[in-house]
PDB file of C-alpha atoms in Angstrom:
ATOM      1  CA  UNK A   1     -20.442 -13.508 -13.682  1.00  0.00           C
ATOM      2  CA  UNK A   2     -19.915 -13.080 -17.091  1.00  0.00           C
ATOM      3  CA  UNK A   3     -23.414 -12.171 -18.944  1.00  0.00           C
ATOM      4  CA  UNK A   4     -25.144 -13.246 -21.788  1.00  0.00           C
ATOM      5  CA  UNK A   5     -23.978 -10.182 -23.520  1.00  0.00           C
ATOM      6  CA  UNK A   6     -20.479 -10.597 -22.523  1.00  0.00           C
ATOM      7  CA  UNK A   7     -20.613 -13.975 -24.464  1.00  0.00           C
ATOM      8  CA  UNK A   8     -22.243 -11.813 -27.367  1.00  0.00           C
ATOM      9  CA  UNK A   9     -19.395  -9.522 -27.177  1.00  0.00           C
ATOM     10  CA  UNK A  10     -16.932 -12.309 -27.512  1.00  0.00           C
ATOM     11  CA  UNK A  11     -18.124 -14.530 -29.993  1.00  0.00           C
ATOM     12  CA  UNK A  12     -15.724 -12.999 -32.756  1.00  0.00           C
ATOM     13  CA  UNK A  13     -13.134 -14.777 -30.139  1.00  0.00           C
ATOM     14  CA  UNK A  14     -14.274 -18.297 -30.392  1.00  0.00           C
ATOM     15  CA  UNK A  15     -13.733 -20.951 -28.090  1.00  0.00           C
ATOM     16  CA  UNK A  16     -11.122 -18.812 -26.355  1.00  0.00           C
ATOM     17  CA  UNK A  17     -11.907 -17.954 -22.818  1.00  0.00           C
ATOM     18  CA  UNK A  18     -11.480 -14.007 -21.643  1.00  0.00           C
ATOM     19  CA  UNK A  19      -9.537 -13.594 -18.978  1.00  0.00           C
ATOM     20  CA  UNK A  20     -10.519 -11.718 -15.581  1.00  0.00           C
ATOM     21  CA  UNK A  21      -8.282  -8.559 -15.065  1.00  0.00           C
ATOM     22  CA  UNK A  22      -9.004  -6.171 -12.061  1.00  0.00           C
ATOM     23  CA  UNK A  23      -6.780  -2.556 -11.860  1.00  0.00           C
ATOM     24  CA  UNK A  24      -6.122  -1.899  -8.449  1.00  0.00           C
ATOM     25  CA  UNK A  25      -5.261   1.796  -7.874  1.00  0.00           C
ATOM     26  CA  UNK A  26      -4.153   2.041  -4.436  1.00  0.00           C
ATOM     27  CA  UNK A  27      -7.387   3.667  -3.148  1.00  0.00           C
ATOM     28  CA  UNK A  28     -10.509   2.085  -1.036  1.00  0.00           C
ATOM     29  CA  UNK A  29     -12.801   0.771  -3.881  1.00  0.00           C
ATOM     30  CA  UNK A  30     -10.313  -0.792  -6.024  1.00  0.00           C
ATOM     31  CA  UNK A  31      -9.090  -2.911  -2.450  1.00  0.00           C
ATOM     32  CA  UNK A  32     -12.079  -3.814  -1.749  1.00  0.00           C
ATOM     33  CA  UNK A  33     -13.792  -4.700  -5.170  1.00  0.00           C
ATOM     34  CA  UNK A  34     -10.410  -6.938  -4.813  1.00  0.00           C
ATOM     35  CA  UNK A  35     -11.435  -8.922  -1.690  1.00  0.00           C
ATOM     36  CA  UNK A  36     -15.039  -9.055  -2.622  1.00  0.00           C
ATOM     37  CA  UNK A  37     -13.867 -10.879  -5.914  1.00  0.00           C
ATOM     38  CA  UNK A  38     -11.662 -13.165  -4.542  1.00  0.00           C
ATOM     39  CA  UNK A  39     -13.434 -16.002  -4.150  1.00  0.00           C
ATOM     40  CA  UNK A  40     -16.256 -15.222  -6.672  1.00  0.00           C
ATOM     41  CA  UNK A  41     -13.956 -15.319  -9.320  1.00  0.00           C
ATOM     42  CA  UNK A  42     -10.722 -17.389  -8.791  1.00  0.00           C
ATOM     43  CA  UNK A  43      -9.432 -17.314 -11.502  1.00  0.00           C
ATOM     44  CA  UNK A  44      -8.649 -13.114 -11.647  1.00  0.00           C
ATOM     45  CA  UNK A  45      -5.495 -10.991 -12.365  1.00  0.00           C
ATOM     46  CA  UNK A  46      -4.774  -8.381  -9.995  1.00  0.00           C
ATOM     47  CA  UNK A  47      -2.783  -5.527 -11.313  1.00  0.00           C
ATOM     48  CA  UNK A  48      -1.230  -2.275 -10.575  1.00  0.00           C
ATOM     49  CA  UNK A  49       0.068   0.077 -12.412  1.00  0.00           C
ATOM     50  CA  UNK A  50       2.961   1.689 -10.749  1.00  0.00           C
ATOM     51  CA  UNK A  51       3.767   5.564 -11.899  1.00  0.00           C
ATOM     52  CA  UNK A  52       6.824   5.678 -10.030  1.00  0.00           C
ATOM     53  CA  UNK A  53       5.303   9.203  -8.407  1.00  0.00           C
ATOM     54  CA  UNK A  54       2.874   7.139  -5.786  1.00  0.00           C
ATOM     55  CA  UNK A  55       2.658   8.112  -2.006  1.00  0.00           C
ATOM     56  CA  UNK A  56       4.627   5.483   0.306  1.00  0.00           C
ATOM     57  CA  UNK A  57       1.498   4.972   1.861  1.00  0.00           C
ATOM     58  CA  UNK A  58      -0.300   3.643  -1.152  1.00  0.00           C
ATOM     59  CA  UNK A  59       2.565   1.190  -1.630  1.00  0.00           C
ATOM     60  CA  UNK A  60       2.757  -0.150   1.775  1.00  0.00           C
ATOM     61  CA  UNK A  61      -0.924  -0.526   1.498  1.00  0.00           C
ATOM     62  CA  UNK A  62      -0.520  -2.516  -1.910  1.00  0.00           C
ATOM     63  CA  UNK A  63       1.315  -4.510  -0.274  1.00  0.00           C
ATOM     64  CA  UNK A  64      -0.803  -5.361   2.775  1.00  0.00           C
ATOM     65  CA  UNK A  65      -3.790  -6.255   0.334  1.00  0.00           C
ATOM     66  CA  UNK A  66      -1.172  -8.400  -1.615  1.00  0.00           C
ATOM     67  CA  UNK A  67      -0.968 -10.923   1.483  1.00  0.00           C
ATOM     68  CA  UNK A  68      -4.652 -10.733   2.259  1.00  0.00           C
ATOM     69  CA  UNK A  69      -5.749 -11.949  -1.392  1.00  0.00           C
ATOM     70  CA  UNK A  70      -2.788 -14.969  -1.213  1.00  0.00           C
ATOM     71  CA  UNK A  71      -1.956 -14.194  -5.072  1.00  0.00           C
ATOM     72  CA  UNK A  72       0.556 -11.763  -6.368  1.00  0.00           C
ATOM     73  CA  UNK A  73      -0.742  -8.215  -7.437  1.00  0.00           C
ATOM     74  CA  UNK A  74       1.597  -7.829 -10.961  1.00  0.00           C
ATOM     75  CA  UNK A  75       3.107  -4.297 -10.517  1.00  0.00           C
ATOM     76  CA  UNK A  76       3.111  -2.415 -14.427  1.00  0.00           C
ATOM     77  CA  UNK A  77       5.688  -0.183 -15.082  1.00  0.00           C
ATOM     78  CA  UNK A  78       5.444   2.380 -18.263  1.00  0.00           C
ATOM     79  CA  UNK A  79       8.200   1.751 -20.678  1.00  0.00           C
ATOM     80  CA  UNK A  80       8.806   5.566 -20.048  1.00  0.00           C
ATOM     81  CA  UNK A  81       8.560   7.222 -17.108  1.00  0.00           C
ATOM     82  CA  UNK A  82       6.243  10.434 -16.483  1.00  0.00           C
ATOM     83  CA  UNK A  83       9.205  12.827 -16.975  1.00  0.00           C
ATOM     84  CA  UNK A  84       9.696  11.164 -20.416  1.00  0.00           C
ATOM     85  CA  UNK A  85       6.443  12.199 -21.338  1.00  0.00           C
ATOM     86  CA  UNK A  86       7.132  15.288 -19.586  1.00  0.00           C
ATOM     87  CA  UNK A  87       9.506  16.513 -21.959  1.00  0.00           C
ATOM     88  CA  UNK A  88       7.736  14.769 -24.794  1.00  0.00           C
ATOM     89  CA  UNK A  89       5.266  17.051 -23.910  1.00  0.00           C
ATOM     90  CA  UNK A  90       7.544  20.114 -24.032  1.00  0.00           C
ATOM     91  CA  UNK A  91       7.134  20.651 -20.474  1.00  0.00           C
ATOM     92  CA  UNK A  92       3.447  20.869 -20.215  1.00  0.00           C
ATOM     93  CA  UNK A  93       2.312  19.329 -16.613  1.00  0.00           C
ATOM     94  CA  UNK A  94      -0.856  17.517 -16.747  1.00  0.00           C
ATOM     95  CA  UNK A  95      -3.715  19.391 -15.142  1.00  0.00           C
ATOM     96  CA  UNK A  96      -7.854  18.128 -15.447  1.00  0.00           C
ATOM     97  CA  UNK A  97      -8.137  19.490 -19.164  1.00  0.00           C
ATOM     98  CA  UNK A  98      -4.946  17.670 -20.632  1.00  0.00           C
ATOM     99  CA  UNK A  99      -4.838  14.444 -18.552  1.00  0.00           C
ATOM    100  CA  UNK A 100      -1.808  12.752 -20.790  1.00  0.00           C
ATOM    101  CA  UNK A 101      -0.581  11.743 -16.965  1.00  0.00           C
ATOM    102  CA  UNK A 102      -3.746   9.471 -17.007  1.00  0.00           C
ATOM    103  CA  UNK A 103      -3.545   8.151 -20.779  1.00  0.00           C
ATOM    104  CA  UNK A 104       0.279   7.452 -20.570  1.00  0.00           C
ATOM    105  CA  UNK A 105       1.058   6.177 -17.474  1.00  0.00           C
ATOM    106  CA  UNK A 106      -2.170   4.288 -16.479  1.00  0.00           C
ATOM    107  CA  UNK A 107      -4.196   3.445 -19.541  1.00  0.00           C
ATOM    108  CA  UNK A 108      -1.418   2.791 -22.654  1.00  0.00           C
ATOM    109  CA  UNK A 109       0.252   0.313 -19.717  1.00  0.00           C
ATOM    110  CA  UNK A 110      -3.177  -1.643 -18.934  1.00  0.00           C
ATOM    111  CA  UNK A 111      -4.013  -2.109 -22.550  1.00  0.00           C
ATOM    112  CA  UNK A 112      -0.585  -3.228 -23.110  1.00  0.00           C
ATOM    113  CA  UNK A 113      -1.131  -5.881 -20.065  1.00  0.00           C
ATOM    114  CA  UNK A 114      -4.234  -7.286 -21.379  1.00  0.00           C
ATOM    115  CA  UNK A 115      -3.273  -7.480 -24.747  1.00  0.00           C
ATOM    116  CA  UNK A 116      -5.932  -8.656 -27.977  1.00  0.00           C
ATOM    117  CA  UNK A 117      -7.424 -11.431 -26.311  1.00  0.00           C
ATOM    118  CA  UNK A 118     -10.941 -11.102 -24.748  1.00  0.00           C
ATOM    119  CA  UNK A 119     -10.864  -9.576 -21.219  1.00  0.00           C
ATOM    120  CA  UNK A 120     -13.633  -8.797 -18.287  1.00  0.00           C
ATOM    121  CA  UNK A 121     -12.204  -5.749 -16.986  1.00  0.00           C
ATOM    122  CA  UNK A 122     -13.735  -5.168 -13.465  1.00  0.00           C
ATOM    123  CA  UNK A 123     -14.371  -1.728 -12.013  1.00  0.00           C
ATOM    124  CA  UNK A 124     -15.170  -0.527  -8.107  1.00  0.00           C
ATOM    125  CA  UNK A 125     -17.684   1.757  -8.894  1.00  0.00           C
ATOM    126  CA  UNK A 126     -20.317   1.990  -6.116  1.00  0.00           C
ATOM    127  CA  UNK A 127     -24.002   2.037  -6.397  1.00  0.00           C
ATOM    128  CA  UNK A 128     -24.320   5.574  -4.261  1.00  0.00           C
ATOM    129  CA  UNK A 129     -21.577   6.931  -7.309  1.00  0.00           C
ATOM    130  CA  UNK A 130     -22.897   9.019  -9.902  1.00  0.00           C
ATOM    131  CA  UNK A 131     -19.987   8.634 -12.429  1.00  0.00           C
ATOM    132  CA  UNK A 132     -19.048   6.846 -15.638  1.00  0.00           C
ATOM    133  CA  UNK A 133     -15.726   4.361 -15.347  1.00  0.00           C
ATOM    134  CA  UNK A 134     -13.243   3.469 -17.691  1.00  0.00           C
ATOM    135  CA  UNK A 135     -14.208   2.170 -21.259  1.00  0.00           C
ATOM    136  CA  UNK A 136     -11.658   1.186 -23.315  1.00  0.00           C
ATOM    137  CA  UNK A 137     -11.935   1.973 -27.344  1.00  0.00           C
ATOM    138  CA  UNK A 138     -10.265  -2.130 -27.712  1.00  0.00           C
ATOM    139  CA  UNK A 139     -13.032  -3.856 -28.500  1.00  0.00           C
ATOM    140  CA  UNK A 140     -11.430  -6.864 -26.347  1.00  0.00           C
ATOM    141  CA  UNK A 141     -11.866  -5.612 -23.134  1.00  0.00           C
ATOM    142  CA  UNK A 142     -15.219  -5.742 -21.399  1.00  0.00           C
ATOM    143  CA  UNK A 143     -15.515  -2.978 -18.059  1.00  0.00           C
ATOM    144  CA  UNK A 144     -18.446  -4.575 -15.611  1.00  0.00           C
ATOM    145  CA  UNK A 145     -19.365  -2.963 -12.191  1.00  0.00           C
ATOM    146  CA  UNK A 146     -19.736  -5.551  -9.442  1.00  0.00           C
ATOM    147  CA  UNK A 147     -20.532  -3.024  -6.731  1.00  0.00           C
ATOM    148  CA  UNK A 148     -23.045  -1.320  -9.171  1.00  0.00           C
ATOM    149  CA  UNK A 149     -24.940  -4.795 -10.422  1.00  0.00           C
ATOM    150  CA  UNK A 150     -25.230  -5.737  -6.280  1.00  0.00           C
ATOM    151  CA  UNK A 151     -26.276  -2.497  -4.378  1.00  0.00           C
ATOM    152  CA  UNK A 152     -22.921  -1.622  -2.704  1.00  0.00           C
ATOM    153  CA  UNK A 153     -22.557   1.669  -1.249  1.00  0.00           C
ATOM    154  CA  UNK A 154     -19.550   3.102   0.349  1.00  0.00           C
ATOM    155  CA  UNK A 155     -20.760   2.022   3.638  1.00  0.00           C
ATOM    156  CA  UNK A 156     -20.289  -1.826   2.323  1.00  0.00           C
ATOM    157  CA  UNK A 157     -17.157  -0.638   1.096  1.00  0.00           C
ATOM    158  CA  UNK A 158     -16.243   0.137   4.360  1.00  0.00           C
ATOM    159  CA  UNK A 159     -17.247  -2.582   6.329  1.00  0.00           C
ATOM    160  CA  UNK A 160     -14.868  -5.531   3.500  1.00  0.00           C
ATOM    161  CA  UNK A 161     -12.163  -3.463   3.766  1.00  0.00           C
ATOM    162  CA  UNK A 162     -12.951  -3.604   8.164  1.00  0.00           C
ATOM    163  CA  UNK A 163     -13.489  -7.305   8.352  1.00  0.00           C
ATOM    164  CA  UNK A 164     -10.372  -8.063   6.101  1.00  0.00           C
ATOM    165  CA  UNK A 165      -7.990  -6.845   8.564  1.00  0.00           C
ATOM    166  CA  UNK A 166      -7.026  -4.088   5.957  1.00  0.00           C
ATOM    167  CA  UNK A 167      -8.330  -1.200   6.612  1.00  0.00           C
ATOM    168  CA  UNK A 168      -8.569   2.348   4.758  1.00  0.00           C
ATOM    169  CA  UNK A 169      -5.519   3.071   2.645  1.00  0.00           C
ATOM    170  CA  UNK A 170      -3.534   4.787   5.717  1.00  0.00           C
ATOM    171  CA  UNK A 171      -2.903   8.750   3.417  1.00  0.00           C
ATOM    172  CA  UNK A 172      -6.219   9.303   4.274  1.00  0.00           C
ATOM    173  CA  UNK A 173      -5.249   8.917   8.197  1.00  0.00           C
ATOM    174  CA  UNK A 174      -3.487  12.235   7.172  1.00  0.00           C
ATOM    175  CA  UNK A 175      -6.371  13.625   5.488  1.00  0.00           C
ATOM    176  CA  UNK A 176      -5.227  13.185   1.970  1.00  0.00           C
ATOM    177  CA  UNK A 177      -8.767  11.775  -0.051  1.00  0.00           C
ATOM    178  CA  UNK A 178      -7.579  10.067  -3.082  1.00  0.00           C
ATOM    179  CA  UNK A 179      -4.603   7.097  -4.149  1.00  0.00           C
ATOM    180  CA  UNK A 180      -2.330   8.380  -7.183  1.00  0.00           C
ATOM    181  CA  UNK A 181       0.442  10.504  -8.100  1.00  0.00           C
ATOM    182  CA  UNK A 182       1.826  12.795  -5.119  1.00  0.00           C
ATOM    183  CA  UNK A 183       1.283  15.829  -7.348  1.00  0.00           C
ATOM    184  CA  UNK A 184      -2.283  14.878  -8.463  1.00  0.00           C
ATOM    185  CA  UNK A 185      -4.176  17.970  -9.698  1.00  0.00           C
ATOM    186  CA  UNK A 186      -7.197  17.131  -8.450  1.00  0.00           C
ATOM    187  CA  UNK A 187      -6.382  17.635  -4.405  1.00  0.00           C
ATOM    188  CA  UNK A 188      -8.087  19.956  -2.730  1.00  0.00           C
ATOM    189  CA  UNK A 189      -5.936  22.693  -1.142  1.00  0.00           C
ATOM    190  CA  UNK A 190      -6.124  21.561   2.527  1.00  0.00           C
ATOM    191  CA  UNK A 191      -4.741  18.129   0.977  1.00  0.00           C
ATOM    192  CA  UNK A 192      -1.911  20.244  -0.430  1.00  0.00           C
ATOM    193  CA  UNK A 193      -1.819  21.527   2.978  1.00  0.00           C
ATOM    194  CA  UNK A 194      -1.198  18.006   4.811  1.00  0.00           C
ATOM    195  CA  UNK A 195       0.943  17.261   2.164  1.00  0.00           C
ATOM    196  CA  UNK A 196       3.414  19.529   2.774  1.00  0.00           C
ATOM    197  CA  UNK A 197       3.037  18.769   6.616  1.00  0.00           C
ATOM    198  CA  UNK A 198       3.136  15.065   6.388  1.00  0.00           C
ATOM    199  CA  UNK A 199       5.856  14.547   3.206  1.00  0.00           C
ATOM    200  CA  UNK A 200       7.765  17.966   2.727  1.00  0.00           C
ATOM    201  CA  UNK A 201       9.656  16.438   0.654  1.00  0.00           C
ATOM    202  CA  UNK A 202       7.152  15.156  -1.996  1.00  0.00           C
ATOM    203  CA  UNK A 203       5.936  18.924  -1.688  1.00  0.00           C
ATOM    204  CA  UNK A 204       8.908  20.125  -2.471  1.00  0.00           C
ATOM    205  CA  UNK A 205       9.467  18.425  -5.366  1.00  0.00           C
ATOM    206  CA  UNK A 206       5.764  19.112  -7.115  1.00  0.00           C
ATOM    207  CA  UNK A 207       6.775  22.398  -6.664  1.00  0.00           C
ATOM    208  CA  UNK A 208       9.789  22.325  -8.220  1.00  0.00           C
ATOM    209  CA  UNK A 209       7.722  20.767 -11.337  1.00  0.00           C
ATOM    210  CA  UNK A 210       5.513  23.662 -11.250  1.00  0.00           C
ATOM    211  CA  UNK A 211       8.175  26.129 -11.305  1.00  0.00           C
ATOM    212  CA  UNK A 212      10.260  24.263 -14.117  1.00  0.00           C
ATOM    213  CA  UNK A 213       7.144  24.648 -16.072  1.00  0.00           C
ATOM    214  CA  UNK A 214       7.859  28.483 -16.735  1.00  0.00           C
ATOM    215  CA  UNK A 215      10.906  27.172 -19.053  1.00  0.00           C
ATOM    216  CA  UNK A 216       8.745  26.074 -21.333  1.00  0.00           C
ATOM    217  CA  UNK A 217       6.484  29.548 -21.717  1.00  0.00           C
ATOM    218  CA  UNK A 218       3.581  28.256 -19.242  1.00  0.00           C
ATOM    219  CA  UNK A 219       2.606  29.723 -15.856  1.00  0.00           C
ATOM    220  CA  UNK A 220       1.272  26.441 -14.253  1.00  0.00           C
ATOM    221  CA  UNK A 221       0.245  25.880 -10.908  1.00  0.00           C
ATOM    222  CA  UNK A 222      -1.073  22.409  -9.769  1.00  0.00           C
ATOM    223  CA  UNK A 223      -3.838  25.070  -7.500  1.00  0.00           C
ATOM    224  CA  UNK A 224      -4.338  26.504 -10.640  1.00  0.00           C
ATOM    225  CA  UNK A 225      -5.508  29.752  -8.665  1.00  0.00           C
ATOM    226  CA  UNK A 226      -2.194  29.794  -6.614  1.00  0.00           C
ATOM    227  CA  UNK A 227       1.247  28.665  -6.477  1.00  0.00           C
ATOM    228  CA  UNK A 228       2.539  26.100  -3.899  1.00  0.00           C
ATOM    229  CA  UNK A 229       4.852  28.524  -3.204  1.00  0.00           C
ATOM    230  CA  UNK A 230       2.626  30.723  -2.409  1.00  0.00           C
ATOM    231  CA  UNK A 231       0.367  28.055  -0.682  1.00  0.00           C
ATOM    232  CA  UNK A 232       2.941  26.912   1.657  1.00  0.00           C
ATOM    233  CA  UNK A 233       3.257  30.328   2.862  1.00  0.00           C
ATOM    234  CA  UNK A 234       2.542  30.024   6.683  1.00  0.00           C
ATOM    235  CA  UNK A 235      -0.584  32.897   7.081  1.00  0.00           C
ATOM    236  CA  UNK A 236      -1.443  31.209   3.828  1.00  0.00           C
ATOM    237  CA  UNK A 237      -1.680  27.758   5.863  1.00  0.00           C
ATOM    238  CA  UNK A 238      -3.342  28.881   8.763  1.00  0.00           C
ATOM    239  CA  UNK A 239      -6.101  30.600   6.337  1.00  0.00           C
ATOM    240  CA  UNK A 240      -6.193  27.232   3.849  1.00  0.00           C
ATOM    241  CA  UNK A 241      -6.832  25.517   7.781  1.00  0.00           C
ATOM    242  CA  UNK A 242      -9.389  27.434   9.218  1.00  0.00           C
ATOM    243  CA  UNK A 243     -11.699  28.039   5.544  1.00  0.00           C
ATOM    244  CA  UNK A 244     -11.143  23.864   5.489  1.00  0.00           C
ATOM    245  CA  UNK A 245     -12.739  23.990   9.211  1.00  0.00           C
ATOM    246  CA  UNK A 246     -15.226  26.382   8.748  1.00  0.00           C
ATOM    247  CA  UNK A 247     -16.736  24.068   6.001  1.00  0.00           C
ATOM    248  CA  UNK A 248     -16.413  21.129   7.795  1.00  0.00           C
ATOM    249  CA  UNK A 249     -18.491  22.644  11.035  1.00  0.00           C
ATOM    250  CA  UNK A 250     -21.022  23.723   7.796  1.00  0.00           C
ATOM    251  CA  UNK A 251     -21.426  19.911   6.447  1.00  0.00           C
ATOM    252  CA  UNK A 252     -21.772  19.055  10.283  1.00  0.00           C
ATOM    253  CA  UNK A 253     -24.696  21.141  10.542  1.00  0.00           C
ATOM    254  CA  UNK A 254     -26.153  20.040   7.311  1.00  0.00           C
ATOM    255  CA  UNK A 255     -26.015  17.061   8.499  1.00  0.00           C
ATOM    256  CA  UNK A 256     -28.154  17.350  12.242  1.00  0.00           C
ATOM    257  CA  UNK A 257     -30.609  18.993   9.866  1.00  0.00           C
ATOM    258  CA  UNK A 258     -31.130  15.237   7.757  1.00  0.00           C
ATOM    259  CA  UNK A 259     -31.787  13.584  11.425  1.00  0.00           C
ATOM    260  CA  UNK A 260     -35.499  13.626  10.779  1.00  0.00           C
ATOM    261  CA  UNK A 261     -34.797  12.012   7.567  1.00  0.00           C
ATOM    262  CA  UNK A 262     -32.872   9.531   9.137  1.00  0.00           C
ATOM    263  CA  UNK A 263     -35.529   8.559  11.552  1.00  0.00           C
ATOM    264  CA  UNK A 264     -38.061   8.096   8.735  1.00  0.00           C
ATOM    265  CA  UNK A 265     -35.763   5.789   7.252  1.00  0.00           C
ATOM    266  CA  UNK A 266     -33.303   7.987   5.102  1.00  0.00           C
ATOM    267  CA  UNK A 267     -29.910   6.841   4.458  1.00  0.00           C
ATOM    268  CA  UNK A 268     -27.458   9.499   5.130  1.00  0.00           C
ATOM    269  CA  UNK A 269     -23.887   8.716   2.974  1.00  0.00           C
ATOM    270  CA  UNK A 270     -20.794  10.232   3.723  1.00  0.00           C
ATOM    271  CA  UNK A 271     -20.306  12.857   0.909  1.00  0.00           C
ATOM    272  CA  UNK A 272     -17.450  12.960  -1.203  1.00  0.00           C
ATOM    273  CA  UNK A 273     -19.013  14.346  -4.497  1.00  0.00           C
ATOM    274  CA  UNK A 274     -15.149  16.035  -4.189  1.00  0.00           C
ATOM    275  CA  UNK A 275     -13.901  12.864  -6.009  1.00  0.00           C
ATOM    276  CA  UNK A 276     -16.453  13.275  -9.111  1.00  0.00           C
ATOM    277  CA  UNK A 277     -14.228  15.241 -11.161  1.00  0.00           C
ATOM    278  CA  UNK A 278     -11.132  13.236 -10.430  1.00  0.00           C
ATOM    279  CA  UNK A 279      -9.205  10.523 -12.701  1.00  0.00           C
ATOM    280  CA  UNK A 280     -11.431   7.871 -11.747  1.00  0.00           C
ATOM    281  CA  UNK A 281      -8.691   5.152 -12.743  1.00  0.00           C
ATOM    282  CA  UNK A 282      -6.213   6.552 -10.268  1.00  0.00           C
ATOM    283  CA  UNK A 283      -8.565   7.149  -7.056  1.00  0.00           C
ATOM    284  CA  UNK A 284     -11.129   4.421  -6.764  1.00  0.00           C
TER     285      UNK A 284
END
């Protein structure tokens, strides 16, 4: 698998051979880019890169995949913790503009894994994704796109992750779209909603971030419109539920509108363009 440009790109390295590193990040792509590699390239390093703020769910699923590859998935753990950086950050939360969460608790600990020896850093990126993946500045570390290079869409996803025995990461039987922290910034507000239905406590606690961040001068909310206070307001809820249904019954009806497509040979994919704008190292 390695290309006649990878051995271009490490010829400074000599005889030395790169090693083959794969991030997992808890969510579907990642797992299954992880299977699909497993006995393609034997010799790989699974990783994960454990923020301490993760869902129970994405551990337990970790876990799961953990016994399916047979080889040990080596769990990274920052030297500081997020609410280090937190208050090295005078109290500023991350949010999509200042993504320090991302850079300090996911990135500085991979680059510090792989060190300054050549590495083929693979990346679950479908083919039916419109989105650019992780490339690191070291000039060490390769990023290739298995998924891309074959043709894999998120229906192929689907169906490794089936015939494994493993499954989708069980948050999203809950509704919850995307692995990472339990505070991420980039949920949608019905997944705030099943949040605070499914782990109360992990909602409590993000907002009890958000309203520590007025100490430090800054009205933040992880909503940004709205505070999870106000969010978790019950009529609030109930209108956060039924807007969420409303454009679900819409995509529905998009969707019996493609069926001529579909008979003419169009491939319909489940849409979740939602995910675009997220950290792609944490959710794929």
């Amino acid at each position: 698998m390695i290309t006649d440009y990878a051995s271009q790109i490490f010829s400074s390295f000599g005889n030395e051979q790169p090693r083959h590193i794969l991030s997992l990040s808890g969510g579907k792509d990642s797992a299954a880019l992880a299977i699909y590699l497993r006995d393609r390239v034997p010799d790989i390093e699974y990783i994960f890169h454990d923020t301490d703020k993760e869902l129970p769910e994405t551990y337990d699923y970790i876990g799961r995949l953990e016994a399916i590859l047979g080889k040990p998935i080596v769990r990274t753990t920052p030297t500081d913790s997020f609410d280090h950086w937190l208050t090295v950050y005078r109290g500023m939360l991350p949010s999509n503009h200042r993504r320090w969460c991302t850079k300090m608790l996911k990135l500085k600990p991979f680059e510090t894994y792989v060190g300054d020896g050549p590495v083929i850093n693979y990346v679950g990126l479908r083919a039916d994704e419109n989105r650019t993946g992780y490339i690191s500045t070291k000039p060490n570390i390769l990023a290739v796109y298995p998924f891309q290079d074959d043709g894999l869409v998120r229906a192929d996803i689907i169906s490794i992750l089936e015939d494994s025995g493993l499954g989708l990461p069980p948050y999203m039987d809950w509704g919850r779209s995307r692995s990472g922290c339990y505070f991420c910034f980039y949920q949608q507000k019905i997944e705030w909603v099943r949040l605070l239905e499914t782990h109360p406590t992990y909602f409590e606690l993000a907002m009890e971030y958000e309203e520590r961040a007025v100490q430090f001068g800054e009205q933040f909310f992880w909503c940004q419109s709205e505070s999870l206070r106000q969010l978790a307001m019950p009529e609030r809820v109930a209108r956060i539920k039924s807007d969420w249904e409303k454009s679900q019954a819409k995509k529905r009806a998009n969707r019996k509108s493609l069926s001529l497509v579909e008979t003419l040979g169009g491939l319909e994919v489940e849409d979740d363009s939602h995910l675009r704008d997220g950290c792609l190292v944490c959710s794929i």
